[in-house]
XYZ file of N, CA and C in Angstrom:
543
model
N -31.710 -18.627 -17.487
C -30.998 -17.713 -18.586
C -31.407 -16.142 -18.231
N -32.609 -16.103 -17.711
C -32.868 -14.495 -17.515
C -31.795 -13.889 -16.199
N -31.506 -14.856 -15.384
C -30.770 -14.781 -14.074
C -29.427 -14.308 -14.656
N -28.850 -15.050 -15.800
C -27.554 -14.627 -16.431
C -27.603 -13.337 -17.000
N -28.442 -12.928 -17.842
C -28.709 -11.609 -18.304
C -28.757 -10.523 -17.330
N -29.351 -10.755 -16.149
C -29.432 -9.529 -15.155
C -28.006 -9.516 -14.535
N -27.417 -10.681 -14.282
C -25.823 -10.468 -13.709
C -24.950 -10.166 -14.525
N -25.145 -10.050 -15.894
C -24.324 -9.931 -16.923
C -23.191 -8.596 -16.529
N -23.859 -7.350 -16.348
C -23.231 -6.356 -16.082
C -22.186 -6.333 -14.995
N -22.585 -7.210 -13.668
C -21.849 -7.217 -12.667
C -20.452 -8.340 -12.966
N -21.067 -9.270 -13.700
C -19.888 -10.316 -14.420
C -18.659 -9.548 -15.119
N -19.174 -8.543 -16.074
C -18.347 -7.819 -16.897
C -17.537 -6.959 -16.193
N -18.078 -6.279 -15.101
C -17.228 -5.401 -14.337
C -16.374 -5.971 -13.598
N -16.711 -7.191 -12.869
C -15.604 -8.162 -12.251
C -14.530 -8.474 -13.073
N -14.879 -8.936 -14.403
C -13.747 -9.446 -15.471
C -12.885 -8.123 -15.608
N -13.357 -6.988 -15.744
C -12.659 -5.873 -16.328
C -11.542 -5.311 -15.320
N -11.728 -6.084 -14.046
C -10.875 -5.544 -12.957
C -9.322 -6.025 -13.171
N -9.059 -6.938 -13.979
C -7.611 -7.548 -14.321
C -7.827 -7.952 -15.772
N -6.636 -8.113 -16.270
C -6.308 -8.403 -17.589
C -6.520 -10.054 -17.932
N -6.543 -10.819 -16.762
C -6.801 -12.158 -16.760
C -8.231 -12.471 -16.988
N -9.075 -11.532 -16.280
C -10.472 -11.484 -16.132
C -11.050 -11.210 -17.422
N -10.594 -10.295 -18.344
C -10.879 -9.994 -19.317
C -10.626 -11.061 -20.519
N -9.510 -11.787 -20.429
C -9.106 -12.719 -21.456
C -10.006 -13.838 -20.810
N -10.565 -14.405 -19.844
C -11.449 -15.109 -19.240
C -12.832 -14.915 -19.914
N -13.062 -13.617 -19.917
C -14.350 -13.377 -20.229
C -14.573 -13.584 -21.797
N -13.320 -13.151 -22.604
C -13.206 -13.315 -24.045
C -13.575 -14.906 -24.532
N -12.934 -15.650 -23.599
C -12.786 -17.226 -23.982
C -14.241 -17.751 -23.757
N -15.040 -17.306 -22.714
C -16.088 -17.799 -22.374
C -17.189 -17.366 -23.497
N -16.969 -16.037 -23.717
C -17.855 -15.366 -24.859
C -17.846 -16.072 -26.160
N -16.634 -16.167 -26.746
C -16.183 -16.797 -27.988
C -16.749 -18.377 -27.964
N -16.656 -19.096 -26.746
C -16.973 -20.404 -26.798
C -18.479 -20.413 -26.810
N -19.187 -19.647 -26.237
C -20.602 -19.662 -26.593
C -21.147 -19.341 -27.709
N -20.549 -18.310 -28.405
C -21.028 -18.057 -29.969
C -20.615 -18.852 -30.835
N -19.369 -19.472 -30.598
C -19.029 -20.685 -31.529
C -20.046 -21.821 -31.468
N -20.463 -22.280 -30.343
C -21.250 -23.463 -30.068
C -22.507 -22.898 -30.683
N -23.073 -21.826 -30.247
C -24.434 -21.336 -30.962
C -24.353 -21.321 -32.487
N -23.315 -20.738 -33.128
C -23.312 -20.790 -34.528
C -22.652 -22.081 -35.323
N -22.009 -22.888 -34.583
C -21.350 -23.902 -35.464
C -21.810 -25.391 -34.804
N -22.822 -25.487 -33.912
C -22.903 -26.712 -33.374
C -23.409 -27.737 -34.278
N -24.000 -27.336 -35.304
C -24.585 -28.311 -36.347
C -23.821 -28.280 -37.745
N -22.553 -27.779 -37.522
C -21.787 -27.604 -38.703
C -20.667 -29.017 -38.916
N -20.096 -29.265 -40.157
C -19.457 -30.408 -40.073
C -18.162 -30.179 -39.250
N -17.770 -31.532 -38.889
C -16.541 -31.636 -37.913
C -15.405 -30.835 -38.408
N -15.145 -30.849 -39.618
C -14.081 -30.153 -40.324
C -14.250 -28.625 -39.775
N -15.422 -27.934 -40.037
C -15.790 -27.028 -39.902
C -15.489 -26.140 -38.500
N -15.991 -27.240 -37.509
C -16.050 -26.727 -36.049
C -14.564 -26.925 -35.713
N -13.674 -27.757 -36.281
C -12.298 -27.812 -35.804
C -11.538 -26.618 -36.475
N -11.924 -26.447 -37.539
C -11.277 -25.049 -38.211
C -11.752 -23.791 -37.306
N -13.047 -23.673 -37.006
C -13.531 -22.575 -36.178
C -12.657 -22.426 -34.743
N -12.636 -23.782 -34.163
C -11.848 -23.846 -32.949
C -10.379 -23.479 -32.993
N -9.650 -23.684 -34.217
C -8.424 -23.497 -34.274
C -8.135 -21.907 -34.559
N -9.220 -21.408 -35.249
C -9.012 -19.911 -35.609
C -9.469 -19.139 -34.194
N -10.618 -19.363 -33.478
C -10.762 -18.849 -32.204
C -9.703 -18.988 -31.357
N -9.162 -20.117 -31.289
C -8.103 -20.513 -30.275
C -6.877 -19.458 -30.429
N -6.535 -19.392 -31.867
C -5.377 -18.635 -32.127
C -5.436 -17.031 -31.891
N -6.773 -16.603 -32.102
C -7.216 -15.270 -31.975
C -7.176 -14.891 -30.481
N -7.677 -15.733 -29.514
C -7.624 -15.551 -28.083
C -5.923 -15.684 -27.651
N -5.320 -16.587 -28.341
C -3.905 -16.561 -27.824
C -2.963 -15.173 -28.279
N -3.405 -14.633 -29.559
C -2.738 -13.515 -30.058
C -3.339 -12.435 -29.328
N -4.679 -12.190 -28.934
C -5.019 -11.264 -28.009
C -4.468 -11.107 -26.680
N -4.168 -12.378 -26.194
C -3.798 -12.508 -24.834
C -2.266 -12.325 -24.901
N -1.555 -12.465 -25.886
C -0.194 -12.013 -26.027
C -0.064 -10.642 -26.231
N -0.776 -9.949 -27.071
C -0.847 -8.680 -27.252
C -1.080 -7.690 -25.796
N -2.241 -8.280 -25.072
C -2.463 -7.667 -23.926
C -1.447 -7.745 -22.947
N -0.579 -8.857 -22.810
C 0.471 -8.829 -21.899
C 1.699 -8.230 -22.264
N 1.827 -7.943 -23.497
C 2.929 -6.988 -24.050
C 2.587 -5.692 -23.540
N 1.359 -5.352 -23.962
C 0.835 -3.764 -23.538
C 1.294 -3.622 -21.968
N 0.872 -4.644 -21.411
C 1.123 -4.479 -19.784
C 2.427 -4.387 -19.390
N 3.255 -5.128 -19.967
C 4.719 -5.039 -19.892
C 5.274 -3.536 -20.220
N 4.701 -3.123 -21.436
C 5.191 -1.910 -21.620
C 4.806 -0.639 -20.904
N 3.494 -1.053 -20.116
C 3.011 0.036 -19.153
C 3.918 -0.024 -17.966
N 4.210 -1.287 -17.408
C 5.175 -1.499 -16.221
C 6.465 -0.805 -16.562
N 7.034 -1.146 -17.428
C 8.353 -0.687 -17.655
C 8.561 0.815 -17.688
N 7.406 1.360 -18.657
C 7.318 2.954 -18.475
C 7.247 3.667 -17.227
N 6.384 2.759 -16.400
C 6.031 3.389 -15.101
C 7.302 3.283 -13.928
N 7.982 2.134 -14.183
C 9.498 2.145 -13.574
C 10.552 2.753 -14.162
N 10.283 3.468 -15.416
C 11.572 4.188 -15.952
C 12.306 3.352 -16.896
N 12.130 2.066 -17.141
C 13.057 1.691 -18.266
C 12.358 1.635 -19.375
N 13.024 2.204 -20.492
C 12.303 2.147 -22.080
C 11.823 3.626 -22.307
N 11.231 4.206 -21.502
C 10.492 5.239 -21.763
C 11.307 6.579 -20.798
N 11.186 7.807 -21.279
C 11.733 8.858 -20.537
C 11.230 9.072 -19.182
N 12.092 9.168 -18.471
C 11.333 9.341 -17.020
C 11.060 10.762 -16.678
N 10.270 11.192 -15.514
C 9.961 12.250 -15.143
C 11.321 12.974 -14.456
N 11.250 14.304 -14.615
C 12.428 15.072 -14.156
C 12.571 15.062 -12.815
N 13.954 14.770 -12.387
C 14.122 14.909 -10.880
C 13.857 16.075 -10.293
N 13.747 16.291 -9.325
C 13.610 17.479 -8.232
C 15.138 18.103 -8.169
N 15.081 18.986 -8.103
C 16.537 20.114 -7.890
C 17.317 19.439 -6.977
N 16.740 18.990 -5.821
C 17.525 18.420 -4.748
C 17.934 17.204 -5.157
N 16.958 16.219 -5.633
C 17.338 15.140 -6.189
C 18.498 14.928 -7.076
N 18.522 15.827 -8.303
C 19.539 15.987 -9.179
C 20.903 16.293 -8.458
N 20.815 17.364 -7.506
C 22.054 17.498 -6.494
C 22.627 16.395 -5.916
N 21.759 15.634 -5.302
C 22.218 14.523 -4.470
C 22.614 13.530 -5.412
N 22.264 13.285 -6.434
C 22.339 12.279 -7.414
C 23.773 12.632 -7.913
N 24.184 13.588 -8.191
C 25.335 14.282 -8.996
C 26.513 14.089 -7.824
N 26.263 14.424 -6.673
C 27.377 14.277 -5.535
C 27.306 12.930 -5.056
N 26.426 12.030 -5.162
C 26.786 10.542 -4.973
C 27.551 9.952 -6.051
N 27.100 10.234 -7.040
C 27.845 9.722 -8.490
C 29.469 10.201 -8.254
N 29.565 11.384 -7.617
C 31.255 11.693 -7.635
C 31.779 11.204 -6.346
N 31.082 10.737 -5.566
C 31.765 10.017 -4.399
C 32.441 8.816 -4.603
N 33.796 8.766 -4.310
C 34.529 7.625 -4.699
C 33.803 6.270 -4.261
N 32.970 6.195 -2.969
C 32.252 4.964 -2.751
C 31.090 4.803 -3.173
N 30.552 6.129 -3.632
C 29.135 6.020 -4.346
C 28.161 6.017 -3.243
N 28.239 6.408 -1.963
C 27.733 6.386 -1.046
C 26.880 7.786 -0.485
N 25.842 7.537 0.175
C 25.181 8.636 0.555
C 24.714 8.258 2.222
N 25.192 9.145 3.067
C 24.707 8.734 4.612
C 23.677 9.862 5.116
N 22.579 9.283 5.697
C 21.839 10.009 6.203
C 21.505 9.664 7.642
N 22.590 10.393 8.450
C 22.569 10.210 9.828
C 21.557 10.766 10.936
N 20.873 10.154 11.501
C 19.925 10.309 12.398
C 20.701 10.542 13.966
N 20.817 11.710 14.676
C 21.153 11.812 15.963
C 20.628 12.732 16.722
N 20.134 12.212 18.099
C 19.311 12.843 18.896
C 18.016 13.340 18.103
N 18.146 14.695 17.990
C 16.829 15.538 17.385
C 17.328 16.113 16.167
N 18.511 15.694 15.714
C 18.930 16.189 14.172
C 19.367 15.282 13.465
N 19.375 15.681 12.087
C 19.817 14.589 11.141
C 20.912 15.359 10.073
N 21.699 14.660 9.382
C 22.667 15.022 8.406
C 22.680 14.357 7.219
N 22.734 14.988 6.175
C 22.761 14.053 4.903
C 23.965 14.283 4.153
N 24.928 13.655 3.818
C 26.120 13.873 3.122
C 26.672 12.969 2.261
N 27.316 13.262 1.287
C 28.274 12.372 0.252
C 29.067 13.212 -0.341
N 30.143 12.171 -0.621
C 31.224 12.909 -1.200
C 31.996 14.093 -0.573
N 31.938 13.844 0.838
C 32.521 15.084 1.690
C 31.549 16.247 1.894
N 30.502 16.433 1.278
C 29.407 17.483 1.207
C 28.228 17.150 2.068
N 28.081 18.159 3.152
C 26.706 18.111 3.948
C 25.880 18.850 3.099
N 24.822 18.295 2.770
C 23.804 18.830 2.120
C 22.726 19.560 2.726
N 22.693 19.170 4.088
C 21.896 19.935 5.102
C 22.627 21.159 5.707
N 22.806 22.216 5.203
C 23.577 23.540 5.680
C 23.069 24.063 6.922
N 21.447 24.093 6.866
C 20.722 24.631 7.876
C 20.112 23.736 8.651
N 20.594 22.933 9.708
C 19.775 21.685 10.089
C 18.602 22.292 10.999
N 18.392 23.431 11.413
C 17.369 23.924 11.976
C 16.172 24.415 11.093
N 16.346 24.373 9.842
C 15.359 24.764 8.653
C 14.763 23.353 8.544
N 13.409 23.127 9.015
C 12.687 21.936 8.960
C 12.346 21.841 7.368
N 12.016 22.779 6.821
C 11.595 22.693 5.229
C 12.757 22.262 4.335
N 13.833 22.561 4.614
C 14.960 22.394 3.889
C 15.342 20.614 4.344
N 15.157 20.292 5.466
C 15.480 18.899 5.927
C 14.469 18.077 5.225
N 13.169 18.636 5.193
C 11.937 17.774 4.513
C 12.251 17.637 2.956
N 12.705 18.544 2.529
C 13.216 18.770 0.937
C 14.162 17.722 0.814
N 15.290 17.700 1.314
C 16.222 16.763 1.275
C 15.780 15.261 1.629
N 15.158 15.060 2.484
C 14.553 13.876 2.751
C 13.736 13.290 1.514
N 12.834 14.095 1.007
C 12.170 13.787 0.040
C 12.834 13.526 -1.285
N 14.001 14.201 -1.477
C 14.909 13.789 -2.618
C 15.631 12.542 -2.411
N 15.925 12.083 -1.301
C 16.584 10.902 -0.808
C 15.506 9.872 -1.144
N 14.275 10.094 -0.953
C 13.117 8.855 -0.968
C 13.066 8.994 -2.476
N 13.239 9.985 -3.219
C 12.860 10.017 -4.794
C 13.770 9.037 -5.596
N 15.025 9.135 -5.006
C 15.892 8.400 -5.620
C 15.874 7.093 -5.279
N 15.643 6.799 -4.083
C 15.343 5.228 -3.801
C 14.295 4.579 -4.756
N 13.049 5.537 -4.638
C 11.895 5.002 -5.236
C 12.115 4.537 -6.667
N 13.165 5.588 -7.330
C 13.317 5.316 -8.973
C 14.395 4.298 -9.051
N 14.953 3.880 -8.094
C 15.882 2.836 -8.277
C 17.205 3.296 -8.406
N 17.460 4.757 -8.146
C 18.825 5.302 -8.572
C 19.737 5.101 -7.365
N 19.284 5.027 -6.069
C 19.891 4.747 -4.783
C 19.394 3.503 -4.121
N 20.142 2.676 -3.576
C 19.747 1.545 -3.042
C 20.184 1.518 -1.456
N 19.175 1.271 -0.357
C 19.397 1.345 0.739
C 20.446 0.042 1.150
N 21.195 0.339 2.064
C 22.317 -0.624 2.623
C 22.064 -0.745 4.047
N 22.100 -1.891 4.774
C 21.746 -1.984 6.193
C 20.272 -1.896 6.316
N 19.923 -2.152 7.614
C 18.486 -1.948 8.027
C 18.131 -0.596 8.685
N 18.946 0.235 8.851
C 18.654 1.477 9.770
C 18.235 2.751 8.787
N 18.111 2.446 7.472
C 17.728 3.666 6.726
C 18.931 4.738 6.821
N 20.161 4.487 7.174
C 21.036 5.530 7.143
C 22.093 5.527 6.209
N 22.285 4.311 5.598
C 23.308 4.192 4.427
C 22.806 3.878 3.162
N 23.170 4.702 1.910
C 22.681 4.315 0.767
C 23.838 4.073 -0.210
N 23.691 3.525 -1.266
C 24.685 3.495 -2.491
C 24.073 3.816 -3.589
N 24.741 4.423 -4.550
C 24.092 4.794 -5.961
C 24.129 3.562 -6.734
N 23.147 3.166 -7.321
C 23.088 1.978 -8.370
C 23.687 2.164 -9.777
N 23.779 1.210 -10.559
C 24.136 1.540 -12.016
C 23.219 2.421 -12.669
N 21.923 2.221 -12.481
C 20.927 3.133 -13.149
C 21.360 4.521 -12.322
N 21.433 4.695 -11.339
C 21.712 5.887 -10.705
C 22.842 6.476 -11.515
N 24.145 5.866 -11.635
C 25.162 6.314 -12.516
C 25.139 6.821 -13.697
N 24.063 5.956 -14.535
C 23.654 6.298 -15.816
C 22.670 7.748 -15.817
N 21.740 7.634 -14.751
C 21.044 8.974 -14.836
C 21.795 10.050 -14.326
N 22.719 9.912 -13.443
C 23.736 11.016 -13.211
C 24.431 11.602 -14.450
N 24.764 10.854 -15.302
C 25.593 11.269 -16.140
C 24.605 11.947 -17.364
N 23.290 11.628 -17.529
C 22.516 12.209 -18.443
C 22.017 13.623 -17.771
N 21.834 13.733 -16.526
C 21.249 15.040 -15.881
C 22.082 16.103 -16.331
N 21.261 17.441 -16.406
C 21.946 18.692 -16.668
C 22.809 18.984 -15.611
N 23.943 19.637 -15.632
C 24.699 20.017 -14.576
C 24.490 21.652 -14.147
N 23.334 22.010 -14.041
C 22.945 23.096 -13.708
C 23.019 23.847 -12.311
N 23.116 22.872 -11.457
C 23.036 22.919 -9.970
C 24.410 23.301 -9.371
N 24.605 24.237 -8.788
C 25.686 24.448 -7.787
C 25.774 23.698 -6.918
N 27.117 23.107 -6.592
C 27.157 21.967 -5.591
C 27.326 22.894 -4.286
N 26.723 21.843 -3.175
C 26.691 22.378 -1.804
C 28.084 22.641 -1.056
N 27.948 23.468 -0.111
C 29.179 23.977 0.449
C 29.845 22.692 1.146
N 31.208 22.682 1.340
C 31.908 21.729 1.996
C 31.696 21.833 3.447
N 31.742 20.682 4.233
C 31.682 20.960 5.659
C 33.169 21.193 6.039
């Protein structure tokens, strides 16, 4: 028993690493307490305590998993307001939403790259590596948020998603469009 009390902080720390671990620790702790307090009680009392503890653990588990789902959905952007997109990402998203096919092309050739959609080349100065990095980050930002989806296996063709069209419609139209090719 002394060994159990010595390792109790480690057990609690390990259980706290996941929600299932917390739930398992709760079940074990309540089982031990119920046994200690109600071992000599009448059968009806023990059954009543068991039912109440079981219902409590089920309720706690359900509430914990609902909270976890809410955290996940807010992190992925559904349900809660999303973080504001970067200026380049908003411009790229608006241009992709205006493209008849909803496509964005990120072409890699030789030592250069080009990013265009809706007949607009967004990389007007391909020698400015800072600008290229900004547009590449904007493309990645839109993909990570599920607003653009990669098509093919070379990372050169992207399509706007339904979520992307919805986000484009809700974005402010303050950006000027990039020059046409």
